JSON list of C-alpha atoms in Angstrom, two decimals:
[
{"chain": "A", "resi": 8, "resn": "MET", "atom": "CA", "xyz": [97.18, 81.72, 84.70]},
{"chain": "A", "resi": 9, "resn": "GLY", "atom": "CA", "xyz": [96.13, 78.28, 83.53]},
{"chain": "A", "resi": 10, "resn": "LYS", "atom": "CA", "xyz": [92.50, 77.41, 82.66]},
{"chain": "A", "resi": 11, "resn": "SER", "atom": "CA", "xyz": [91.67, 76.50, 86.11]},
{"chain": "A", "resi": 12, "resn": "GLY", "atom": "CA", "xyz": [92.65, 80.22, 87.06]},
{"chain": "A", "resi": 13, "resn": "GLN", "atom": "CA", "xyz": [95.65, 78.96, 89.19]},
{"chain": "A", "resi": 14, "resn": "LEU", "atom": "CA", "xyz": [99.05, 80.50, 88.71]},
{"chain": "A", "resi": 15, "resn": "GLU", "atom": "CA", "xyz": [101.03, 78.02, 86.50]},
{"chain": "A", "resi": 16, "resn": "GLN", "atom": "CA", "xyz": [104.23, 78.26, 88.40]},
{"chain": "A", "resi": 17, "resn": "PRO", "atom": "CA", "xyz": [103.54, 80.13, 91.65]},
{"chain": "A", "resi": 18, "resn": "LEU", "atom": "CA", "xyz": [106.48, 81.47, 93.52]},
{"chain": "A", "resi": 19, "resn": "LEU", "atom": "CA", "xyz": [105.00, 80.40, 96.90]},
{"chain": "A", "resi": 20, "resn": "ARG", "atom": "CA", "xyz": [102.16, 77.82, 97.22]},
{"chain": "A", "resi": 21, "resn": "LEU", "atom": "CA", "xyz": [100.14, 76.81, 100.21]},
{"chain": "A", "resi": 22, "resn": "THR", "atom": "CA", "xyz": [98.23, 73.67, 99.82]},
{"chain": "A", "resi": 23, "resn": "GLU", "atom": "CA", "xyz": [95.49, 72.74, 102.25]},
{"chain": "A", "resi": 24, "resn": "VAL", "atom": "CA", "xyz": [97.40, 73.89, 105.29]},
{"chain": "A", "resi": 25, "resn": "ASP", "atom": "CA", "xyz": [96.25, 73.24, 108.77]},
{"chain": "A", "resi": 26, "resn": "ALA", "atom": "CA", "xyz": [98.01, 74.59, 111.83]},
{"chain": "A", "resi": 27, "resn": "SER", "atom": "CA", "xyz": [97.44, 74.52, 115.59]},
{"chain": "A", "resi": 28, "resn": "TYR", "atom": "CA", "xyz": [98.57, 76.07, 118.82]},
{"chain": "A", "resi": 29, "resn": "GLY", "atom": "CA", "xyz": [98.40, 72.97, 121.26]},
{"chain": "A", "resi": 30, "resn": "PRO", "atom": "CA", "xyz": [94.62, 71.61, 120.98]},
{"chain": "A", "resi": 31, "resn": "VAL", "atom": "CA", "xyz": [93.22, 74.75, 119.20]},
{"chain": "A", "resi": 32, "resn": "LYS", "atom": "CA", "xyz": [93.37, 74.68, 115.51]},
{"chain": "A", "resi": 33, "resn": "VAL", "atom": "CA", "xyz": [94.18, 78.06, 113.96]},
{"chain": "A", "resi": 34, "resn": "LEU", "atom": "CA", "xyz": [94.32, 77.15, 110.24]},
{"chain": "A", "resi": 35, "resn": "GLN", "atom": "CA", "xyz": [91.96, 74.98, 108.49]},
{"chain": "A", "resi": 36, "resn": "ASN", "atom": "CA", "xyz": [92.54, 73.90, 104.73]},
{"chain": "A", "resi": 37, "resn": "VAL", "atom": "CA", "xyz": [94.30, 77.16, 103.77]},
{"chain": "A", "resi": 38, "resn": "SER", "atom": "CA", "xyz": [95.39, 77.13, 99.94]},
{"chain": "A", "resi": 39, "resn": "LEU", "atom": "CA", "xyz": [96.77, 80.22, 98.35]},
{"chain": "A", "resi": 40, "resn": "GLU", "atom": "CA", "xyz": [99.29, 81.19, 95.58]},
{"chain": "A", "resi": 41, "resn": "VAL", "atom": "CA", "xyz": [101.89, 83.96, 94.99]},
{"chain": "A", "resi": 42, "resn": "GLY", "atom": "CA", "xyz": [103.12, 84.41, 91.49]},
{"chain": "A", "resi": 43, "resn": "THR", "atom": "CA", "xyz": [106.62, 86.02, 90.73]},
{"chain": "A", "resi": 44, "resn": "GLY", "atom": "CA", "xyz": [106.41, 89.78, 90.59]},
{"chain": "A", "resi": 45, "resn": "GLU", "atom": "CA", "xyz": [102.95, 89.98, 92.41]},
{"chain": "A", "resi": 46, "resn": "ILE", "atom": "CA", "xyz": [101.78, 91.80, 95.42]},
{"chain": "A", "resi": 47, "resn": "VAL", "atom": "CA", "xyz": [99.37, 89.59, 97.12]},
{"chain": "A", "resi": 48, "resn": "ALA", "atom": "CA", "xyz": [97.42, 90.66, 100.13]},
{"chain": "A", "resi": 49, "resn": "LEU", "atom": "CA", "xyz": [96.13, 88.44, 102.88]},
{"chain": "A", "resi": 50, "resn": "LEU", "atom": "CA", "xyz": [93.07, 90.12, 104.54]},
{"chain": "A", "resi": 51, "resn": "GLY", "atom": "CA", "xyz": [91.00, 89.58, 107.73]},
{"chain": "A", "resi": 52, "resn": "ALA", "atom": "CA", "xyz": [89.99, 90.52, 111.19]},
{"chain": "A", "resi": 53, "resn": "ASN", "atom": "CA", "xyz": [91.84, 90.20, 114.31]},
{"chain": "A", "resi": 54, "resn": "ALA", "atom": "CA", "xyz": [92.61, 86.45, 115.24]},
{"chain": "A", "resi": 55, "resn": "ALA", "atom": "CA", "xyz": [91.55, 85.29, 111.67]},
{"chain": "A", "resi": 56, "resn": "GLY", "atom": "CA", "xyz": [94.93, 83.38, 111.34]},
{"chain": "A", "resi": 57, "resn": "LYS", "atom": "CA", "xyz": [96.68, 86.00, 109.14]},
{"chain": "A", "resi": 58, "resn": "SER", "atom": "CA", "xyz": [99.95, 86.16, 111.33]},
{"chain": "A", "resi": 59, "resn": "THR", "atom": "CA", "xyz": [99.89, 82.20, 111.71]},
{"chain": "A", "resi": 60, "resn": "THR", "atom": "CA", "xyz": [100.12, 81.79, 108.15]},
{"chain": "A", "resi": 61, "resn": "LEU", "atom": "CA", "xyz": [103.07, 84.01, 107.88]},
{"chain": "A", "resi": 62, "resn": "LYS", "atom": "CA", "xyz": [104.66, 82.08, 110.83]},
{"chain": "A", "resi": 63, "resn": "CYS", "atom": "CA", "xyz": [103.94, 78.87, 108.91]},
{"chain": "A", "resi": 64, "resn": "ILE", "atom": "CA", "xyz": [105.65, 80.04, 105.79]},
{"chain": "A", "resi": 65, "resn": "MET", "atom": "CA", "xyz": [108.66, 81.36, 107.81]},
{"chain": "A", "resi": 66, "resn": "GLY", "atom": "CA", "xyz": [108.94, 77.98, 109.77]},
{"chain": "A", "resi": 67, "resn": "SER", "atom": "CA", "xyz": [108.39, 79.30, 113.36]},
{"chain": "A", "resi": 68, "resn": "VAL", "atom": "CA", "xyz": [105.00, 77.30, 113.47]},
{"chain": "A", "resi": 69, "resn": "ARG", "atom": "CA", "xyz": [104.90, 73.71, 111.97]},
{"chain": "A", "resi": 70, "resn": "VAL", "atom": "CA", "xyz": [101.95, 72.77, 109.75]},
{"chain": "A", "resi": 71, "resn": "SER", "atom": "CA", "xyz": [100.17, 69.97, 110.90]},
{"chain": "A", "resi": 72, "resn": "CYS", "atom": "CA", "xyz": [98.61, 69.13, 107.69]},
{"chain": "A", "resi": 73, "resn": "GLY", "atom": "CA", "xyz": [99.33, 70.16, 103.80]},
{"chain": "A", "resi": 74, "resn": "ALA", "atom": "CA", "xyz": [102.32, 71.55, 102.12]},
{"chain": "A", "resi": 75, "resn": "ILE", "atom": "CA", "xyz": [104.18, 74.85, 101.83]},
{"chain": "A", "resi": 76, "resn": "GLU", "atom": "CA", "xyz": [106.19, 75.14, 98.59]},
{"chain": "A", "resi": 77, "resn": "PHE", "atom": "CA", "xyz": [108.62, 78.19, 97.61]},
{"chain": "A", "resi": 78, "resn": "CYS", "atom": "CA", "xyz": [110.33, 77.84, 94.18]},
{"chain": "A", "resi": 79, "resn": "GLY", "atom": "CA", "xyz": [108.90, 74.59, 93.57]},
{"chain": "A", "resi": 80, "resn": "ARG", "atom": "CA", "xyz": [110.72, 73.27, 96.93]},
{"chain": "A", "resi": 81, "resn": "THR", "atom": "CA", "xyz": [108.86, 71.93, 100.02]},
{"chain": "A", "resi": 82, "resn": "ILE", "atom": "CA", "xyz": [109.96, 74.16, 102.87]},
{"chain": "A", "resi": 83, "resn": "SER", "atom": "CA", "xyz": [107.32, 72.96, 105.50]},
{"chain": "A", "resi": 84, "resn": "SER", "atom": "CA", "xyz": [110.17, 71.21, 107.25]},
{"chain": "A", "resi": 85, "resn": "LEU", "atom": "CA", "xyz": [112.98, 73.59, 107.13]},
{"chain": "A", "resi": 86, "resn": "SER", "atom": "CA", "xyz": [114.29, 75.86, 109.85]},
{"chain": "A", "resi": 87, "resn": "THR", "atom": "CA", "xyz": [113.50, 79.57, 109.67]},
{"chain": "A", "resi": 88, "resn": "THR", "atom": "CA", "xyz": [117.22, 80.31, 108.94]},
{"chain": "A", "resi": 89, "resn": "GLN", "atom": "CA", "xyz": [117.07, 77.69, 105.95]},
{"chain": "A", "resi": 90, "resn": "ILE", "atom": "CA", "xyz": [113.97, 79.45, 104.66]},
{"chain": "A", "resi": 91, "resn": "VAL", "atom": "CA", "xyz": [115.43, 83.17, 104.87]},
{"chain": "A", "resi": 92, "resn": "ALA", "atom": "CA", "xyz": [118.60, 81.48, 103.08]},
{"chain": "A", "resi": 93, "resn": "ALA", "atom": "CA", "xyz": [116.24, 80.04, 100.34]},
{"chain": "A", "resi": 94, "resn": "GLY", "atom": "CA", "xyz": [114.83, 83.66, 99.70]},
{"chain": "A", "resi": 95, "resn": "VAL", "atom": "CA", "xyz": [111.93, 84.61, 101.99]},
{"chain": "A", "resi": 96, "resn": "GLY", "atom": "CA", "xyz": [112.16, 87.59, 104.15]},
{"chain": "A", "resi": 97, "resn": "LEU", "atom": "CA", "xyz": [110.07, 88.88, 106.82]},
{"chain": "A", "resi": 98, "resn": "VAL", "atom": "CA", "xyz": [108.86, 92.05, 108.40]},
{"chain": "A", "resi": 99, "resn": "PRO", "atom": "CA", "xyz": [107.23, 91.00, 111.51]},
{"chain": "A", "resi": 100, "resn": "GLU", "atom": "CA", "xyz": [104.16, 92.61, 113.37]},
{"chain": "A", "resi": 101, "resn": "GLY", "atom": "CA", "xyz": [105.39, 95.27, 115.56]},
{"chain": "A", "resi": 102, "resn": "ARG", "atom": "CA", "xyz": [108.46, 95.71, 113.66]},
{"chain": "A", "resi": 103, "resn": "ARG", "atom": "CA", "xyz": [110.57, 94.03, 116.46]},
{"chain": "A", "resi": 104, "resn": "ILE", "atom": "CA", "xyz": [113.92, 95.97, 115.61]},
{"chain": "A", "resi": 105, "resn": "PHE", "atom": "CA", "xyz": [116.75, 95.52, 118.16]},
{"chain": "A", "resi": 106, "resn": "THR", "atom": "CA", "xyz": [116.22, 98.92, 120.24]},
{"chain": "A", "resi": 107, "resn": "ARG", "atom": "CA", "xyz": [119.56, 98.94, 121.82]},
{"chain": "A", "resi": 108, "resn": "LEU", "atom": "CA", "xyz": [121.49, 98.51, 118.53]},
{"chain": "A", "resi": 109, "resn": "THR", "atom": "CA", "xyz": [122.30, 101.26, 115.99]},
{"chain": "A", "resi": 110, "resn": "VAL", "atom": "CA", "xyz": [120.41, 101.57, 112.84]},
{"chain": "A", "resi": 111, "resn": "GLN", "atom": "CA", "xyz": [123.41, 100.29, 110.92]},
{"chain": "A", "resi": 112, "resn": "GLU", "atom": "CA", "xyz": [123.72, 97.23, 113.21]},
{"chain": "A", "resi": 113, "resn": "ASN", "atom": "CA", "xyz": [120.25, 96.29, 112.73]},
{"chain": "A", "resi": 114, "resn": "LEU", "atom": "CA", "xyz": [120.61, 96.52, 109.13]},
{"chain": "A", "resi": 115, "resn": "ARG", "atom": "CA", "xyz": [123.77, 94.30, 109.10]},
{"chain": "A", "resi": 116, "resn": "LEU", "atom": "CA", "xyz": [121.86, 91.73, 111.28]},
{"chain": "A", "resi": 117, "resn": "GLY", "atom": "CA", "xyz": [119.37, 91.39, 108.27]},
{"chain": "A", "resi": 118, "resn": "ALA", "atom": "CA", "xyz": [122.12, 90.01, 106.17]},
{"chain": "A", "resi": 119, "resn": "PHE", "atom": "CA", "xyz": [123.28, 87.24, 108.69]},
{"chain": "A", "resi": 120, "resn": "VAL", "atom": "CA", "xyz": [122.54, 84.44, 106.17]},
{"chain": "A", "resi": 121, "resn": "ARG", "atom": "CA", "xyz": [124.81, 85.88, 103.65]},
{"chain": "A", "resi": 122, "resn": "SER", "atom": "CA", "xyz": [128.58, 85.54, 103.07]},
{"chain": "A", "resi": 123, "resn": "ASP", "atom": "CA", "xyz": [128.93, 87.86, 100.10]},
{"chain": "A", "resi": 124, "resn": "ARG", "atom": "CA", "xyz": [130.49, 90.80, 102.31]},
{"chain": "A", "resi": 125, "resn": "ASN", "atom": "CA", "xyz": [131.02, 93.12, 99.22]},
{"chain": "A", "resi": 126, "resn": "ALA", "atom": "CA", "xyz": [127.51, 92.82, 98.02]},
{"chain": "A", "resi": 127, "resn": "VAL", "atom": "CA", "xyz": [126.34, 93.24, 101.57]},
{"chain": "A", "resi": 128, "resn": "GLU", "atom": "CA", "xyz": [128.12, 96.73, 101.63]},
{"chain": "A", "resi": 129, "resn": "GLN", "atom": "CA", "xyz": [126.40, 97.52, 98.19]},
{"chain": "A", "resi": 130, "resn": "ASP", "atom": "CA", "xyz": [122.89, 96.50, 99.56]},
{"chain": "A", "resi": 131, "resn": "LEU", "atom": "CA", "xyz": [123.55, 98.75, 102.91]},
{"chain": "A", "resi": 132, "resn": "ALA", "atom": "CA", "xyz": [124.16, 101.59, 100.36]},
{"chain": "A", "resi": 133, "resn": "ARG", "atom": "CA", "xyz": [121.07, 100.69, 98.40]},
{"chain": "A", "resi": 134, "resn": "ILE", "atom": "CA", "xyz": [118.94, 100.71, 101.70]},
{"chain": "A", "resi": 135, "resn": "TYR", "atom": "CA", "xyz": [120.20, 104.00, 102.64]},
{"chain": "A", "resi": 136, "resn": "GLY", "atom": "CA", "xyz": [119.22, 105.23, 99.14]},
{"chain": "A", "resi": 137, "resn": "LEU", "atom": "CA", "xyz": [115.82, 103.95, 99.73]},
{"chain": "A", "resi": 138, "resn": "PHE", "atom": "CA", "xyz": [115.38, 105.27, 103.23]},
{"chain": "A", "resi": 139, "resn": "PRO", "atom": "CA", "xyz": [117.45, 108.62, 103.52]},
{"chain": "A", "resi": 140, "resn": "ARG", "atom": "CA", "xyz": [116.00, 109.03, 106.92]},
{"chain": "A", "resi": 141, "resn": "LEU", "atom": "CA", "xyz": [117.92, 105.86, 108.01]},
{"chain": "A", "resi": 142, "resn": "ALA", "atom": "CA", "xyz": [121.13, 107.21, 106.53]},
{"chain": "A", "resi": 143, "resn": "GLU", "atom": "CA", "xyz": [120.76, 110.34, 108.64]},
{"chain": "A", "resi": 144, "resn": "ARG", "atom": "CA", "xyz": [120.18, 108.23, 111.57]},
{"chain": "A", "resi": 145, "resn": "ARG", "atom": "CA", "xyz": [122.54, 105.43, 111.01]},
{"chain": "A", "resi": 146, "resn": "ASP", "atom": "CA", "xyz": [124.72, 105.73, 114.34]},
{"chain": "A", "resi": 147, "resn": "GLN", "atom": "CA", "xyz": [121.28, 106.00, 116.36]},
{"chain": "A", "resi": 148, "resn": "LYS", "atom": "CA", "xyz": [120.06, 103.50, 118.52]},
{"chain": "A", "resi": 149, "resn": "GLY", "atom": "CA", "xyz": [116.91, 101.91, 117.01]},
{"chain": "A", "resi": 150, "resn": "GLY", "atom": "CA", "xyz": [114.91, 102.56, 120.08]},
{"chain": "A", "resi": 151, "resn": "THR", "atom": "CA", "xyz": [115.04, 106.39, 119.75]},
{"chain": "A", "resi": 152, "resn": "LEU", "atom": "CA", "xyz": [113.37, 106.27, 116.18]},
{"chain": "A", "resi": 153, "resn": "SER", "atom": "CA", "xyz": [109.81, 107.12, 115.53]},
{"chain": "A", "resi": 154, "resn": "GLY", "atom": "CA", "xyz": [107.38, 104.63, 114.62]},
{"chain": "A", "resi": 155, "resn": "GLY", "atom": "CA", "xyz": [107.55, 105.39, 110.89]},
{"chain": "A", "resi": 156, "resn": "GLU", "atom": "CA", "xyz": [111.49, 105.06, 111.06]},
{"chain": "A", "resi": 157, "resn": "GLN", "atom": "CA", "xyz": [111.24, 102.01, 112.89]},
{"chain": "A", "resi": 158, "resn": "GLN", "atom": "CA", "xyz": [109.06, 100.45, 110.36]},
{"chain": "A", "resi": 159, "resn": "MET", "atom": "CA", "xyz": [111.33, 101.71, 107.52]},
{"chain": "A", "resi": 160, "resn": "LEU", "atom": "CA", "xyz": [114.20, 100.10, 109.59]},
{"chain": "A", "resi": 161, "resn": "ALA", "atom": "CA", "xyz": [112.44, 96.78, 109.78]},
{"chain": "A", "resi": 162, "resn": "ILE", "atom": "CA", "xyz": [111.68, 96.67, 106.08]},
{"chain": "A", "resi": 163, "resn": "GLY", "atom": "CA", "xyz": [115.44, 97.55, 105.36]},
{"chain": "A", "resi": 164, "resn": "ARG", "atom": "CA", "xyz": [116.70, 94.80, 107.54]},
{"chain": "A", "resi": 165, "resn": "ALA", "atom": "CA", "xyz": [114.55, 92.26, 105.81]},
{"chain": "A", "resi": 166, "resn": "LEU", "atom": "CA", "xyz": [115.70, 93.54, 102.58]},
{"chain": "A", "resi": 167, "resn": "MET", "atom": "CA", "xyz": [119.26, 92.95, 103.62]},
{"chain": "A", "resi": 168, "resn": "SER", "atom": "CA", "xyz": [118.79, 89.11, 103.15]},
{"chain": "A", "resi": 169, "resn": "ARG", "atom": "CA", "xyz": [117.93, 89.82, 99.41]},
{"chain": "A", "resi": 170, "resn": "PRO", "atom": "CA", "xyz": [114.54, 88.01, 99.51]},
{"chain": "A", "resi": 171, "resn": "THR", "atom": "CA", "xyz": [112.88, 86.86, 96.37]},
{"chain": "A", "resi": 172, "resn": "LEU", "atom": "CA", "xyz": [109.76, 87.17, 98.54]},
{"chain": "A", "resi": 173, "resn": "LEU", "atom": "CA", "xyz": [109.17, 89.83, 100.98]},
{"chain": "A", "resi": 174, "resn": "CYS", "atom": "CA", "xyz": [106.56, 89.00, 103.66]},
{"chain": "A", "resi": 175, "resn": "LEU", "atom": "CA", "xyz": [105.07, 91.88, 105.59]},
{"chain": "A", "resi": 176, "resn": "ASP", "atom": "CA", "xyz": [102.87, 91.49, 108.74]},
{"chain": "A", "resi": 177, "resn": "GLU", "atom": "CA", "xyz": [100.68, 94.59, 109.39]},
{"chain": "A", "resi": 178, "resn": "PRO", "atom": "CA", "xyz": [103.07, 97.21, 108.17]},
{"chain": "A", "resi": 179, "resn": "SER", "atom": "CA", "xyz": [100.40, 99.99, 108.99]},
{"chain": "A", "resi": 180, "resn": "MET", "atom": "CA", "xyz": [99.85, 99.13, 112.53]},
{"chain": "A", "resi": 181, "resn": "GLY", "atom": "CA", "xyz": [100.34, 102.20, 114.88]},
{"chain": "A", "resi": 182, "resn": "LEU", "atom": "CA", "xyz": [101.00, 104.59, 112.18]},
{"chain": "A", "resi": 183, "resn": "SER", "atom": "CA", "xyz": [99.47, 107.93, 111.09]},
{"chain": "A", "resi": 184, "resn": "PRO", "atom": "CA", "xyz": [97.62, 107.96, 107.84]},
{"chain": "A", "resi": 185, "resn": "ILE", "atom": "CA", "xyz": [100.33, 110.09, 106.32]},
{"chain": "A", "resi": 186, "resn": "LEU", "atom": "CA", "xyz": [102.99, 107.50, 107.25]},
{"chain": "A", "resi": 187, "resn": "VAL", "atom": "CA", "xyz": [100.67, 104.60, 106.23]},
{"chain": "A", "resi": 188, "resn": "GLU", "atom": "CA", "xyz": [100.66, 106.06, 102.70]},
{"chain": "A", "resi": 189, "resn": "ALA", "atom": "CA", "xyz": [104.51, 106.49, 102.70]},
{"chain": "A", "resi": 190, "resn": "VAL", "atom": "CA", "xyz": [104.98, 102.80, 103.87]},
{"chain": "A", "resi": 191, "resn": "PHE", "atom": "CA", "xyz": [102.54, 101.65, 101.07]},
{"chain": "A", "resi": 192, "resn": "GLU", "atom": "CA", "xyz": [104.37, 103.62, 98.42]},
{"chain": "A", "resi": 193, "resn": "ILE", "atom": "CA", "xyz": [107.70, 102.23, 99.65]},
{"chain": "A", "resi": 194, "resn": "ILE", "atom": "CA", "xyz": [106.13, 98.70, 99.35]},
{"chain": "A", "resi": 195, "resn": "HIS", "atom": "CA", "xyz": [104.91, 99.54, 95.72]},
{"chain": "A", "resi": 196, "resn": "GLY", "atom": "CA", "xyz": [108.60, 100.73, 94.98]},
{"chain": "A", "resi": 197, "resn": "ILE", "atom": "CA", "xyz": [110.04, 97.48, 96.25]},
{"chain": "A", "resi": 198, "resn": "ARG", "atom": "CA", "xyz": [108.00, 95.54, 93.93]},
{"chain": "A", "resi": 199, "resn": "ARG", "atom": "CA", "xyz": [108.96, 97.86, 91.02]},
{"chain": "A", "resi": 200, "resn": "GLU", "atom": "CA", "xyz": [112.65, 96.68, 91.82]},
{"chain": "A", "resi": 201, "resn": "GLY", "atom": "CA", "xyz": [111.64, 93.08, 91.29]},
{"chain": "A", "resi": 202, "resn": "THR", "atom": "CA", "xyz": [110.77, 91.75, 94.60]},
{"chain": "A", "resi": 203, "resn": "THR", "atom": "CA", "xyz": [107.53, 89.70, 95.01]},
{"chain": "A", "resi": 204, "resn": "ILE", "atom": "CA", "xyz": [105.44, 90.64, 98.12]},
{"chain": "A", "resi": 205, "resn": "LEU", "atom": "CA", "xyz": [102.76, 89.02, 100.48]},
{"chain": "A", "resi": 206, "resn": "ILE", "atom": "CA", "xyz": [101.37, 91.54, 102.67]},
{"chain": "A", "resi": 207, "resn": "VAL", "atom": "CA", "xyz": [99.14, 90.82, 105.79]},
{"chain": "A", "resi": 208, "resn": "GLU", "atom": "CA", "xyz": [96.88, 93.81, 106.63]},
{"chain": "A", "resi": 209, "resn": "GLN", "atom": "CA", "xyz": [93.76, 94.69, 108.55]},
{"chain": "A", "resi": 210, "resn": "ASN", "atom": "CA", "xyz": [93.77, 97.76, 106.60]},
{"chain": "A", "resi": 211, "resn": "ALA", "atom": "CA", "xyz": [91.83, 96.19, 103.59]},
{"chain": "A", "resi": 212, "resn": "GLU", "atom": "CA", "xyz": [91.26, 99.30, 101.66]},
{"chain": "A", "resi": 213, "resn": "MET", "atom": "CA", "xyz": [94.97, 100.36, 101.67]},
{"chain": "A", "resi": 214, "resn": "ALA", "atom": "CA", "xyz": [96.30, 96.86, 101.09]},
{"chain": "A", "resi": 215, "resn": "LEU", "atom": "CA", "xyz": [93.85, 96.43, 98.06]},
{"chain": "A", "resi": 216, "resn": "SER", "atom": "CA", "xyz": [95.04, 99.71, 96.60]},
{"chain": "A", "resi": 217, "resn": "VAL", "atom": "CA", "xyz": [98.52, 98.34, 95.91]},
{"chain": "A", "resi": 218, "resn": "ALA", "atom": "CA", "xyz": [97.78, 94.56, 95.69]},
{"chain": "A", "resi": 219, "resn": "ASP", "atom": "CA", "xyz": [97.22, 92.53, 92.43]},
{"chain": "A", "resi": 220, "resn": "ARG", "atom": "CA", "xyz": [95.12, 89.81, 94.30]},
{"chain": "A", "resi": 221, "resn": "ALA", "atom": "CA", "xyz": [93.89, 89.08, 97.64]},
{"chain": "A", "resi": 222, "resn": "TYR", "atom": "CA", "xyz": [92.53, 86.34, 99.88]},
{"chain": "A", "resi": 223, "resn": "VAL", "atom": "CA", "xyz": [90.44, 86.86, 102.88]},
{"chain": "A", "resi": 224, "resn": "LEU", "atom": "CA", "xyz": [90.78, 84.73, 106.04]},
{"chain": "A", "resi": 225, "resn": "GLN", "atom": "CA", "xyz": [88.04, 84.26, 108.47]},
{"chain": "A", "resi": 226, "resn": "SER", "atom": "CA", "xyz": [88.44, 81.95, 111.54]},
{"chain": "A", "resi": 227, "resn": "GLY", "atom": "CA", "xyz": [91.37, 80.22, 109.87]},
{"chain": "A", "resi": 228, "resn": "GLN", "atom": "CA", "xyz": [89.88, 79.72, 106.55]},
{"chain": "A", "resi": 229, "resn": "ILE", "atom": "CA", "xyz": [89.97, 81.43, 103.34]},
{"chain": "A", "resi": 230, "resn": "ILE", "atom": "CA", "xyz": [86.33, 82.82, 102.40]},
{"chain": "A", "resi": 231, "resn": "LEU", "atom": "CA", "xyz": [87.13, 84.88, 99.57]},
{"chain": "A", "resi": 232, "resn": "SER", "atom": "CA", "xyz": [89.80, 85.26, 96.90]},
{"chain": "A", "resi": 233, "resn": "ASP", "atom": "CA", "xyz": [89.91, 87.43, 93.89]},
{"chain": "A", "resi": 234, "resn": "THR", "atom": "CA", "xyz": [91.58, 90.29, 92.07]},
{"chain": "A", "resi": 235, "resn": "ALA", "atom": "CA", "xyz": [91.95, 93.36, 94.28]},
{"chain": "A", "resi": 236, "resn": "ALA", "atom": "CA", "xyz": [89.75, 95.20, 91.88]},
{"chain": "A", "resi": 237, "resn": "ASN", "atom": "CA", "xyz": [86.99, 92.73, 92.15]},
{"chain": "A", "resi": 238, "resn": "LEU", "atom": "CA", "xyz": [87.40, 92.75, 95.88]},
{"chain": "A", "resi": 239, "resn": "LEU", "atom": "CA", "xyz": [87.09, 96.45, 96.10]},
{"chain": "A", "resi": 240, "resn": "SER", "atom": "CA", "xyz": [83.52, 95.89, 94.62]},
{"chain": "A", "resi": 241, "resn": "ASN", "atom": "CA", "xyz": [82.58, 92.78, 96.46]},
{"chain": "A", "resi": 242, "resn": "ASP", "atom": "CA", "xyz": [79.27, 93.45, 98.59]},
{"chain": "A", "resi": 243, "resn": "LEU", "atom": "CA", "xyz": [80.56, 91.00, 101.32]},
{"chain": "A", "resi": 244, "resn": "MET", "atom": "CA", "xyz": [83.86, 92.43, 101.14]},
{"chain": "A", "resi": 245, "resn": "ARG", "atom": "CA", "xyz": [82.57, 96.15, 101.43]},
{"chain": "A", "resi": 246, "resn": "ARG", "atom": "CA", "xyz": [80.21, 95.27, 104.24]},
{"chain": "A", "resi": 247, "resn": "ALA", "atom": "CA", "xyz": [82.59, 93.37, 106.30]},
{"chain": "A", "resi": 248, "resn": "TYR", "atom": "CA", "xyz": [86.06, 94.78, 105.81]},
{"chain": "A", "resi": 249, "resn": "LEU", "atom": "CA", "xyz": [85.76, 98.17, 103.86]},
{"chain": "A", "resi": 250, "resn": "GLY", "atom": "CA", "xyz": [83.10, 99.64, 106.25]},
{"chain": "A", "resi": 251, "resn": "VAL", "atom": "CA", "xyz": [80.73, 100.41, 103.36]}
]
């Protein structure tokens, strides 16, 4: 980090981003940075603007003010397909797998922006190694999988695009505590393999247990940002988000 405390060359940078749904402003002056190799958490209550922030990064919601840069390039005006091709992957809220397609078909769709067919086959084998349960169910329809298996499939599908940055939107939603721990261990393992991660979560304690740093959104604005360790001991954070 530089003297200002900011990352010198962030992989992802949002600068004073505003976004609206029609006349309703959802994000106001949101600035955040994610450095290469980090896990950064974006925390907050329902309707705080967390998912909208990810939608802005992915190009499905246009910013009305400010800029989003990835690898030093402004991506605010690119299409979602261009952003994925540039190296940003998304595991959406609610998983959104294709329930009528098989596990393998879902995974192959994750590589739709790629033309390196041989490498796609190698990555498919790597995903099956990372998620043995998906390998066992490769010919099974996505809709017949359990919630935890569907979350694994959604993560595997996003990894098939070979992202430099993986964004996860509420990966613990709807999962049992045991499966939540398993999913977060997988997230930790993905980072160990070299993928940078931005994670949106309501389960603040679990997210902070794996994150390096975190930002807290409230009513569309960043109200706190610090290392994960410092936020775990922050009085406001403990009262408002950690149930202490």
